[in-house]
mmCIF file of C-alpha atoms and ligand atoms in Angstrom:
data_model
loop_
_atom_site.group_PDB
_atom_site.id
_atom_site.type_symbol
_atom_site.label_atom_id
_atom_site.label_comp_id
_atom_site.label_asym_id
_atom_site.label_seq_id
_atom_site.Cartn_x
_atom_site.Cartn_y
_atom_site.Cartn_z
ATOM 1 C CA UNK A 12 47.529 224.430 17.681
ATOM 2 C CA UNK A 13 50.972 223.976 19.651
ATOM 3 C CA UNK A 14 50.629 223.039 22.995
ATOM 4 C CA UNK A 15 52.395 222.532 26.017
ATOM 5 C CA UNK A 16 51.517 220.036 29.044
ATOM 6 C CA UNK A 17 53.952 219.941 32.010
ATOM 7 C CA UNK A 18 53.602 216.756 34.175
ATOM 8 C CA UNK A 19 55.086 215.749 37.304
ATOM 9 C CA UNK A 20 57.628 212.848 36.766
ATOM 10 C CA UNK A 21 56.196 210.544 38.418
ATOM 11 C CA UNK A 22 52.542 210.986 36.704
ATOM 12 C CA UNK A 23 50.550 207.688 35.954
ATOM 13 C CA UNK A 24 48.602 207.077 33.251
ATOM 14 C CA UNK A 25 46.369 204.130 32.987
ATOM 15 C CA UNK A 26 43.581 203.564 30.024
ATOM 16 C CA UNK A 27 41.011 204.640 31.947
ATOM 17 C CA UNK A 28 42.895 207.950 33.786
ATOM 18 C CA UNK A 29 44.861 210.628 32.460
ATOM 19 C CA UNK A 30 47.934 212.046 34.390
ATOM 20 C CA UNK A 31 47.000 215.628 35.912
ATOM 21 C CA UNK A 32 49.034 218.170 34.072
ATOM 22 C CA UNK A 33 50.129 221.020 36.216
ATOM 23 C CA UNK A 34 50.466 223.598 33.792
ATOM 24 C CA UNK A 35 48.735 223.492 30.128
ATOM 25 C CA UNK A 36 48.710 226.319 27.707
ATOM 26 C CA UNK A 37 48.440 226.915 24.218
ATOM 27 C CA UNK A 38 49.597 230.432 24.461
ATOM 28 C CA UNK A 39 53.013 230.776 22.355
ATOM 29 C CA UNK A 40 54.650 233.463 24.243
ATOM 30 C CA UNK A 41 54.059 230.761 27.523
ATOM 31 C CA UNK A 42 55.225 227.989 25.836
ATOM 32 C CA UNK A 43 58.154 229.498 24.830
ATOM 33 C CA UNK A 44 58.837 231.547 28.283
ATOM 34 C CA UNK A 45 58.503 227.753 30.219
ATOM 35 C CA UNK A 46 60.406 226.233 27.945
ATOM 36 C CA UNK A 47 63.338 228.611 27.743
ATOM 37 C CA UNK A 48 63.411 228.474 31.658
ATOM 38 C CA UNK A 49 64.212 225.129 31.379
ATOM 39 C CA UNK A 50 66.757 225.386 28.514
ATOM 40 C CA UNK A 51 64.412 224.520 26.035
ATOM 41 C CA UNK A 52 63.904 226.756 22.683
ATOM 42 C CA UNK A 53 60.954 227.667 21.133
ATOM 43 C CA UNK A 54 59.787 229.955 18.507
ATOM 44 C CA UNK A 55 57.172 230.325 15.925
ATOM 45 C CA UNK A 56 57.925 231.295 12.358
ATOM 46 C CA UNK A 57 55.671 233.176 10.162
ATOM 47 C CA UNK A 58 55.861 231.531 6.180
ATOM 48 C CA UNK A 59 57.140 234.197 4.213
ATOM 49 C CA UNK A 60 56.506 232.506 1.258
ATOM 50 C CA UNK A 61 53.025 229.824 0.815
ATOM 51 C CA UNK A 62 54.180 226.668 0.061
ATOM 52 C CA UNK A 63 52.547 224.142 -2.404
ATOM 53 C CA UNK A 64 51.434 220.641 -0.978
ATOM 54 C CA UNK A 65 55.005 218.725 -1.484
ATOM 55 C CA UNK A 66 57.510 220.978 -1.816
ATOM 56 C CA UNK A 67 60.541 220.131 -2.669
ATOM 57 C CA UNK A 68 64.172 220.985 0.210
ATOM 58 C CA UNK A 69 64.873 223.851 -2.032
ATOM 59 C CA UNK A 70 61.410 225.705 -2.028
ATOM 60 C CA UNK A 71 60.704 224.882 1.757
ATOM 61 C CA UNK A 72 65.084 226.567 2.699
ATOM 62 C CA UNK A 73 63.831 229.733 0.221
ATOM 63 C CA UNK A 74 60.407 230.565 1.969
ATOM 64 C CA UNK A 75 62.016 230.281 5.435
ATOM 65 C CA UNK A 76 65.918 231.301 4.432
ATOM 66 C CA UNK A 77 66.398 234.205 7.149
ATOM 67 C CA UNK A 78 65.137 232.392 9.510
ATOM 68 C CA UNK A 79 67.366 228.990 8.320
ATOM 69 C CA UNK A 80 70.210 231.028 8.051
ATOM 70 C CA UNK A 81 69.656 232.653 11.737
ATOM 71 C CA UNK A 82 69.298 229.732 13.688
ATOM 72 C CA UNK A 83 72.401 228.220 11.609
ATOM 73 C CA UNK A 84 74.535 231.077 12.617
ATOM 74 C CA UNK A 85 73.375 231.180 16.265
ATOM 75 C CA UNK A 86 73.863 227.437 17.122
ATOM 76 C CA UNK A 87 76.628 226.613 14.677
ATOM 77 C CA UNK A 88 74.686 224.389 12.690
ATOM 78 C CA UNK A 89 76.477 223.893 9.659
ATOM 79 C CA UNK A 90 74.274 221.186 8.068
ATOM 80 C CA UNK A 91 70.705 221.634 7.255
ATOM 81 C CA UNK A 92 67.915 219.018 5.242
ATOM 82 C CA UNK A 93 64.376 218.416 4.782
ATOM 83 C CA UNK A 94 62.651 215.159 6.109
ATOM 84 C CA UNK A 95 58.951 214.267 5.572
ATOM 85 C CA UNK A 96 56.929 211.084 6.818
ATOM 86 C CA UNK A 97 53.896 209.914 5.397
ATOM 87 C CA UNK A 98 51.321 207.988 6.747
ATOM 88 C CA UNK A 99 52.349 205.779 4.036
ATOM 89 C CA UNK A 100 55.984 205.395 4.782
ATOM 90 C CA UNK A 101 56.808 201.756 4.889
ATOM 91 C CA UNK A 102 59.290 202.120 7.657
ATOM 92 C CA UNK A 103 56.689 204.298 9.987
ATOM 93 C CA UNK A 104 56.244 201.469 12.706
ATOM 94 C CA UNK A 105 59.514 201.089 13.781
ATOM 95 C CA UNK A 106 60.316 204.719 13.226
ATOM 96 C CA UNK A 107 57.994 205.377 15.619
ATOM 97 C CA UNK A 108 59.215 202.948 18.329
ATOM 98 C CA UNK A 109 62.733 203.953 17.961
ATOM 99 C CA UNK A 110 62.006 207.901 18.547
ATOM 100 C CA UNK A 111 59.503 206.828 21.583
ATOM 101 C CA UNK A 112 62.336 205.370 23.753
ATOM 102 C CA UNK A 113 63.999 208.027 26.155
ATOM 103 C CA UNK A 114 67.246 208.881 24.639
ATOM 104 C CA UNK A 115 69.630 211.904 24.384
ATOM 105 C CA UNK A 116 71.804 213.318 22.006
ATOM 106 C CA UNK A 117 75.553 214.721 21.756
ATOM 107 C CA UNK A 118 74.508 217.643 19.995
ATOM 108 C CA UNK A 119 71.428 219.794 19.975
ATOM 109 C CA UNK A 120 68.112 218.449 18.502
ATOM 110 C CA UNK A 121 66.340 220.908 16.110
ATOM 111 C CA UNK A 122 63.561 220.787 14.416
ATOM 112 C CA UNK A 123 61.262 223.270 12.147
ATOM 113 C CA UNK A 124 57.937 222.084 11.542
ATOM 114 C CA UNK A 125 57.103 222.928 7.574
ATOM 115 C CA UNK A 126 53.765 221.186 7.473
ATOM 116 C CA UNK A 127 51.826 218.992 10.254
ATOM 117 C CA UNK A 128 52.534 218.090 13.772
ATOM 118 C CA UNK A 129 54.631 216.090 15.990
ATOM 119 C CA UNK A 130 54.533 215.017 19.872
ATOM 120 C CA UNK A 131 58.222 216.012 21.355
ATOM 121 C CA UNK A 132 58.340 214.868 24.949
ATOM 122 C CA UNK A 133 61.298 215.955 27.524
ATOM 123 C CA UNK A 134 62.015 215.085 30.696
ATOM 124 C CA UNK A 135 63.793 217.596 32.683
ATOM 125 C CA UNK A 136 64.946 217.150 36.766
ATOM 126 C CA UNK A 137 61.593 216.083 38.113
ATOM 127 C CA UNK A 138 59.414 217.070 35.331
ATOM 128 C CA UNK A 139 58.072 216.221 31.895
ATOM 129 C CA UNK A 140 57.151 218.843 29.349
ATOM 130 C CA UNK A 141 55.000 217.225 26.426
ATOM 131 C CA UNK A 142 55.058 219.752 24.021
ATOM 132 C CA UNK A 143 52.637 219.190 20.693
ATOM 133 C CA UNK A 144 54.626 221.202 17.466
ATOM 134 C CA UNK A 145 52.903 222.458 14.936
ATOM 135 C CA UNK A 146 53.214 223.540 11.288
ATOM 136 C CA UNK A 147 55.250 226.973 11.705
ATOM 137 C CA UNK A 148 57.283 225.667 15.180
ATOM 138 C CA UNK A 149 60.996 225.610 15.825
ATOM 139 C CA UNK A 150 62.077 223.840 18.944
ATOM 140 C CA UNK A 151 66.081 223.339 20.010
ATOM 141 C CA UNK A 152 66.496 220.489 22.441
ATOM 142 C CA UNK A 153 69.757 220.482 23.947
ATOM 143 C CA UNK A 154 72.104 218.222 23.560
ATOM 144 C CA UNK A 155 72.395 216.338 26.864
ATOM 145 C CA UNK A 156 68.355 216.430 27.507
ATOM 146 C CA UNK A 157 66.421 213.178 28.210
ATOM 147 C CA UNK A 158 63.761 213.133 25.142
ATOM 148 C CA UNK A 159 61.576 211.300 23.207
ATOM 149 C CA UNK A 160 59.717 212.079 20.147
ATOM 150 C CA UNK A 161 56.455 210.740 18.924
ATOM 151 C CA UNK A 162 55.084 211.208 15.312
ATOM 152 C CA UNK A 163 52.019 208.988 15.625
ATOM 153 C CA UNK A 164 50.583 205.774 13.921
ATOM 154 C CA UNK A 165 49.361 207.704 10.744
ATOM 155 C CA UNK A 166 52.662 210.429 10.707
ATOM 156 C CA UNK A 167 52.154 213.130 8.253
ATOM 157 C CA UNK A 168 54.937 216.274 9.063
ATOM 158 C CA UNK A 169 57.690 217.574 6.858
ATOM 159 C CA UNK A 170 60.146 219.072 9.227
ATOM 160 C CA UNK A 171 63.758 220.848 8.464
ATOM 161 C CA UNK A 172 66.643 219.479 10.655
ATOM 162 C CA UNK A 173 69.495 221.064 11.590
ATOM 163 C CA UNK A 174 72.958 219.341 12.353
ATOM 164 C CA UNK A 175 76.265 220.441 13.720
ATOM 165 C CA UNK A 176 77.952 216.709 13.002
ATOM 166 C CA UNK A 177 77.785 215.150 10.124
ATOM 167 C CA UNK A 178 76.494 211.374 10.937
ATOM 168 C CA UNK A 179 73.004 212.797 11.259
ATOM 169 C CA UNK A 180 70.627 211.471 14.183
ATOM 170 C CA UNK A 181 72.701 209.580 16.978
ATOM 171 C CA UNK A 182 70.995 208.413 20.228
ATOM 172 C CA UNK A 183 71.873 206.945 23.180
ATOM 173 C CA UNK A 184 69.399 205.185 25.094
ATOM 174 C CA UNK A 185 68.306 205.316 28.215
ATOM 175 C CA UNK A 186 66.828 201.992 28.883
ATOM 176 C CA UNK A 187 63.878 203.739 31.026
ATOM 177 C CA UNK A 188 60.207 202.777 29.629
ATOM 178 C CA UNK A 189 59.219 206.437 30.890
ATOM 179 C CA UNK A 190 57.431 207.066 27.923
ATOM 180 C CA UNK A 191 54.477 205.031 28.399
ATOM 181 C CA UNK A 192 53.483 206.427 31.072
ATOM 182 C CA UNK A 193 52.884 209.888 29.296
ATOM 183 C CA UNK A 194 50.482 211.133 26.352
ATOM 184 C CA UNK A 195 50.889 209.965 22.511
ATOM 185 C CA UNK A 196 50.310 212.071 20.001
ATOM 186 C CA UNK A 197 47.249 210.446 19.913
ATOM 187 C CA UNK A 198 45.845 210.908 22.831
ATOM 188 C CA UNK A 199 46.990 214.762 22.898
ATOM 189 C CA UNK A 200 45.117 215.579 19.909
ATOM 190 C CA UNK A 201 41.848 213.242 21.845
ATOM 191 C CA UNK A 202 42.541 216.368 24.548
ATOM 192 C CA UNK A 203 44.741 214.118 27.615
ATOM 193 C CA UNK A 204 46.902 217.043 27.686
ATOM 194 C CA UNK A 205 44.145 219.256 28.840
HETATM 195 FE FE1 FE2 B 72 65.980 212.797 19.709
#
């Protein structure tokens, strides 16, 4: 279930204590309302098609083409592609340390979850908002916002990205080890961001 922790900045995390959240919910209509106060978008798709285990770019852009073709229009994104991890993947290690490392972006970053889940983390003014995605969840981070994404040490999520530039995903690094101080995906689905 998608779910949205906010945290304080500053929060500390140790192995033995989880950082307080001040707001959790796991209501969509919140998590989209606190995230689109902050800039942040959010929506939830219904599958108008079912789609197989697998499915190939073309079946996954067919079930979900209005939709595609909407959030295309609306944000200028001509480019649009399929990517799926696997627990697998031979690459998922460093993957994984490379997208946990606070970075932003010179265009927007947005993602459709197709199939399984993934941890997007963003830290806005004095905040952070660790917000779990879920099979069936669109999210549009800015481009501009301090981010970082993490797909866990097992990742299993097939998600559609959408591009206004054509050298596909371009960070810049902020240098600040902020991220281990906050959740994994891990310990999100163990119930930290409770
Ligand atoms: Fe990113």
């Amino acid at each position: 279930m998608s779910r949205l922790s906010i945290f304080p900045e500053g929060a500390k995390q140790t192995d033995s204590d989880a950082a307080v959240p001040l707001l959790v919910s796991d209501d969509p209509a919140v998590i989209q309302g606190e995230l689109a106060r902050r800039g942040i978008g959010f929506e939830r798709w219904p599958a108008t098609q079912r789609l197989a285990d697998g499915a190939d770019q073309s079946d996954i852009l067919l079930a979900y083409q209005a939709d595609v073709r909407r959030i295309q229009t609306e944000g200028g994104y001509a480019t649009v592609d399929a990517i799926r991890m696997t627990p697998e993947h031979p690459d998922r290690a460093s993957l994984r340390q490379t997208f946990l490392s606070e970075h932003t972006h010179a265009e927007d970053e947005v993602r459709f979850f197709v199939e399984g889940r993934g941890l997007f983390s963003l830290h806005i003014g004095d905040e952070v908002l660790v917000t779990l995605c879920e099979q069936g969840d669109l999210i549009r981070v800015p481009a501009g916002t301090r981010h970082w994404f993490d797909m866990g040490n097992s990742p299993a999520f097939c998600a559609l990205r959408f591009f206004n530039n054509s050298e596909g995903w371009v960070a810049q690094f902020s240098g600040d080890p902020i991220a281990e101080r906050f959740p994994t995906l891990q310990a999100c689905s163990r119930a930290q961001c409770r």
